XYZ file of C-alpha atoms in Angstrom:
251
model
C -1.836 -56.629 131.978
C -0.091 -53.394 131.056
C -1.395 -52.260 127.648
C -0.242 -48.885 126.306
C -3.418 -47.677 124.682
C -2.027 -44.209 123.985
C 0.683 -45.635 121.721
C -1.903 -47.486 119.640
C -3.862 -44.278 119.187
C -0.768 -42.277 118.241
C 0.328 -44.980 115.848
C -3.049 -44.903 114.141
C -2.954 -41.141 113.766
C 0.636 -41.213 112.504
C -0.376 -43.714 109.836
C -3.242 -41.490 108.713
C -0.970 -38.454 108.514
C 1.622 -40.429 106.546
C -1.062 -41.603 104.111
C -2.301 -38.027 103.735
C 1.160 -36.777 102.804
C 1.813 -39.822 100.613
C -1.360 -39.109 98.620
C -0.233 -35.516 98.105
C 3.098 -36.776 96.748
C 1.611 -39.397 94.442
C -1.034 -37.125 92.930
C 1.444 -34.289 92.378
C 0.256 -31.773 94.953
C 3.705 -32.085 96.521
C 6.471 -31.874 93.915
C 9.799 -33.694 93.760
C 12.382 -31.896 95.955
C 9.697 -29.721 97.525
C 10.309 -29.005 101.194
C 7.640 -30.156 103.611
C 6.387 -27.842 106.362
C 8.335 -28.055 109.611
C 7.356 -30.592 112.272
C 5.907 -27.754 114.302
C 3.816 -26.475 111.389
C 2.604 -29.977 110.537
C 1.676 -30.638 114.167
C -0.254 -27.386 114.293
C -1.996 -27.981 110.953
C -3.024 -31.559 111.754
C -3.801 -30.778 115.395
C -1.452 -33.463 116.674
C 1.756 -33.708 118.695
C 5.238 -33.365 117.239
C 6.169 -36.965 118.249
C 3.225 -38.161 116.165
C 4.424 -36.055 113.250
C 7.900 -37.558 113.591
C 6.406 -41.057 113.506
C 4.515 -40.181 110.310
C 7.701 -38.800 108.731
C 9.596 -41.977 109.669
C 6.953 -44.005 107.845
C 7.369 -41.875 104.730
C 11.161 -42.087 104.876
C 10.961 -45.876 105.178
C 8.948 -45.895 101.948
C 11.592 -43.740 100.220
C 9.077 -40.956 99.718
C 10.939 -38.259 101.679
C 14.475 -37.633 102.876
C 15.971 -35.186 105.367
C 18.728 -32.607 104.935
C 20.655 -30.886 107.692
C 21.720 -27.287 107.962
C 20.066 -23.875 107.689
C 18.334 -24.880 104.470
C 17.566 -28.377 105.698
C 14.310 -30.096 106.465
C 12.276 -32.930 104.961
C 12.032 -33.041 101.186
C 9.970 -35.046 98.728
C 12.023 -37.747 96.990
C 11.775 -38.942 93.440
C 10.333 -42.464 93.739
C 13.116 -45.031 93.553
C 11.977 -48.103 91.557
C 14.574 -50.329 93.197
C 13.642 -49.159 96.672
C 9.959 -49.742 96.018
C 10.724 -53.126 94.479
C 12.700 -54.213 97.529
C 9.671 -53.662 99.731
C 7.534 -55.826 97.454
C 10.280 -58.426 97.092
C 10.414 -58.986 100.841
C 6.763 -59.993 100.855
C 7.193 -62.150 97.748
C 10.178 -63.950 99.264
C 8.130 -64.716 102.352
C 5.308 -66.143 100.234
C 7.720 -68.319 98.263
C 9.440 -69.442 101.446
C 6.211 -70.642 103.066
C 5.169 -72.518 99.936
C 2.410 -70.201 98.740
C 3.570 -70.894 95.170
C 4.542 -74.347 93.917
C 7.512 -74.934 91.649
C 5.401 -75.261 88.493
C 3.915 -71.813 89.104
C 7.351 -70.316 89.706
C 8.886 -71.929 86.613
C 5.928 -70.883 84.455
C 6.148 -67.309 85.729
C 9.870 -67.191 85.029
C 9.514 -68.765 81.577
C 6.776 -66.396 80.444
C 8.393 -63.230 81.775
C 12.035 -64.023 80.985
C 11.067 -65.030 77.438
C 9.920 -61.449 76.927
C 13.217 -60.295 78.398
C 15.134 -62.509 75.969
C 13.352 -60.988 72.991
C 13.941 -57.395 74.113
C 17.510 -58.136 75.202
C 18.282 -59.496 71.741
C 17.095 -56.185 70.334
C 18.585 -53.807 72.889
C 21.553 -55.546 74.569
C 24.768 -53.581 74.852
C 28.359 -54.753 74.963
C 28.422 -53.735 78.605
C 25.476 -56.038 79.351
C 27.083 -58.929 77.501
C 30.313 -58.369 79.406
C 28.447 -58.414 82.710
C 26.909 -61.785 81.862
C 30.236 -63.140 80.594
C 31.904 -62.126 83.853
C 29.333 -64.117 85.836
C 29.796 -67.163 83.593
C 33.562 -66.989 84.162
C 32.984 -66.838 87.910
C 30.545 -69.750 87.816
C 33.136 -71.900 86.049
C 35.428 -71.578 89.064
C 34.983 -74.855 90.934
C 36.413 -73.348 94.100
C 33.680 -70.772 94.708
C 31.121 -71.578 97.393
C 27.537 -72.594 96.720
C 26.464 -69.243 98.161
C 28.690 -67.324 95.724
C 27.498 -69.448 92.810
C 23.861 -68.729 93.677
C 24.585 -65.004 94.032
C 26.271 -65.033 90.618
C 23.225 -66.796 89.165
C 21.029 -63.946 90.385
C 23.390 -61.335 88.938
C 23.457 -63.136 85.569
C 19.683 -62.987 85.239
C 19.619 -59.435 86.556
C 22.023 -58.497 83.742
C 19.700 -60.224 81.269
C 16.763 -58.154 82.484
C 18.831 -54.949 82.478
C 19.725 -55.652 78.857
C 16.088 -55.198 77.845
C 16.477 -51.441 78.270
C 12.885 -51.293 79.522
C 12.421 -49.540 82.877
C 8.906 -50.776 83.732
C 9.878 -54.352 82.820
C 12.964 -54.139 85.047
C 10.737 -52.985 87.892
C 8.321 -55.875 87.316
C 11.121 -58.432 87.023
C 12.823 -57.344 90.244
C 10.585 -59.666 92.253
C 11.187 -62.604 89.912
C 14.958 -62.209 90.010
C 15.423 -61.252 93.656
C 12.948 -63.641 95.298
C 12.130 -66.589 93.017
C 15.708 -67.419 91.997
C 17.346 -67.301 95.473
C 14.630 -69.402 97.101
C 14.781 -72.010 94.312
C 18.580 -72.087 94.518
C 18.440 -72.755 98.252
C 16.563 -75.974 97.528
C 18.315 -77.286 94.418
C 21.967 -76.449 95.051
C 22.753 -79.900 96.481
C 21.476 -81.818 93.472
C 22.061 -79.618 90.442
C 25.291 -79.750 88.477
C 26.926 -76.377 88.222
C 28.496 -77.159 84.861
C 25.070 -77.834 83.398
C 23.759 -74.483 84.627
C 26.864 -72.771 83.244
C 26.322 -74.474 79.873
C 22.786 -73.085 79.669
C 24.024 -69.634 80.677
C 26.719 -69.789 77.998
C 24.155 -70.829 75.380
C 21.898 -67.954 76.419
C 24.766 -65.462 76.371
C 25.821 -66.562 72.890
C 22.266 -66.259 71.600
C 21.964 -62.723 72.973
C 25.313 -61.845 71.431
C 24.007 -63.089 68.060
C 20.602 -61.437 68.621
C 19.042 -64.862 68.055
C 15.668 -64.789 69.830
C 14.810 -68.404 68.997
C 18.083 -69.745 70.409
C 17.845 -67.528 73.489
C 14.340 -68.743 74.227
C 15.422 -72.357 73.755
C 18.330 -71.905 76.173
C 16.034 -70.349 78.757
C 13.448 -73.108 78.326
C 16.077 -75.817 78.770
C 17.540 -74.090 81.821
C 14.188 -73.798 83.556
C 13.247 -77.387 82.689
C 16.502 -78.469 84.316
C 15.716 -76.349 87.388
C 12.267 -77.960 87.664
C 13.798 -81.447 87.486
C 16.452 -80.492 90.037
C 13.791 -79.108 92.353
C 11.836 -82.369 92.188
C 15.021 -84.370 92.811
C 15.862 -82.185 95.813
C 12.421 -82.692 97.331
C 12.632 -86.449 96.763
C 16.027 -86.547 98.479
C 14.675 -84.518 101.370
C 11.749 -86.921 101.706
C 14.066 -89.941 101.773
C 16.243 -88.376 104.465
C 13.205 -87.597 106.584
C 11.931 -91.158 106.186
C 15.308 -92.624 107.128
C 15.516 -90.424 110.206
C 12.030 -91.461 111.281
C 12.950 -95.134 110.990
C 16.237 -94.837 112.892
């Protein structure tokens, strides 16, 4: 058995160094756009090798906490935290949890209903013409019977992303990133064979019209009906899958 114990040790040290620098960024000791010490200086200060420093810097770059610049004035600089980049990291884990069945459909629908209802209320207050146009463009695309199931599902995600963007609330958009980018695609993968596109489009049109009229009650009703339909479609899809599995077992 050929175990590389030295790599485990270096990896552990690199992680500690990365966490040390990360803490300095998050608590403000390192400012946005501030240049980090050179690899050589960091290695000397931490008492470690330059390869270990490079590994720590790679970890920080992967978390969108630093970025590098080339040239005489180059180096590694502290980045302004990117909400979308941070959300993507969380979304990957959430998608995995949804994919392995850690959440059942009732939990997912309830989470979407509660959070998107808030979005409907704020979108009615803050929506712009640009946001309405973005949603209208997706509805027009969804009406095209020739687009693939994959394109329809992608448009569905963009429609709800435009709804969330219309709230004008940064923290809420950050929170909703997981809901939109993980819950909706996974659900769509299961229901696309049994749902009727025209029914989904009708709910989207109703929701769009309500937002245009700034009618919170109508927007909430459209969302509630849409999610109830998705729950029913999900159950129908699972039933169909069960029947196919039973038929295959008997053949």
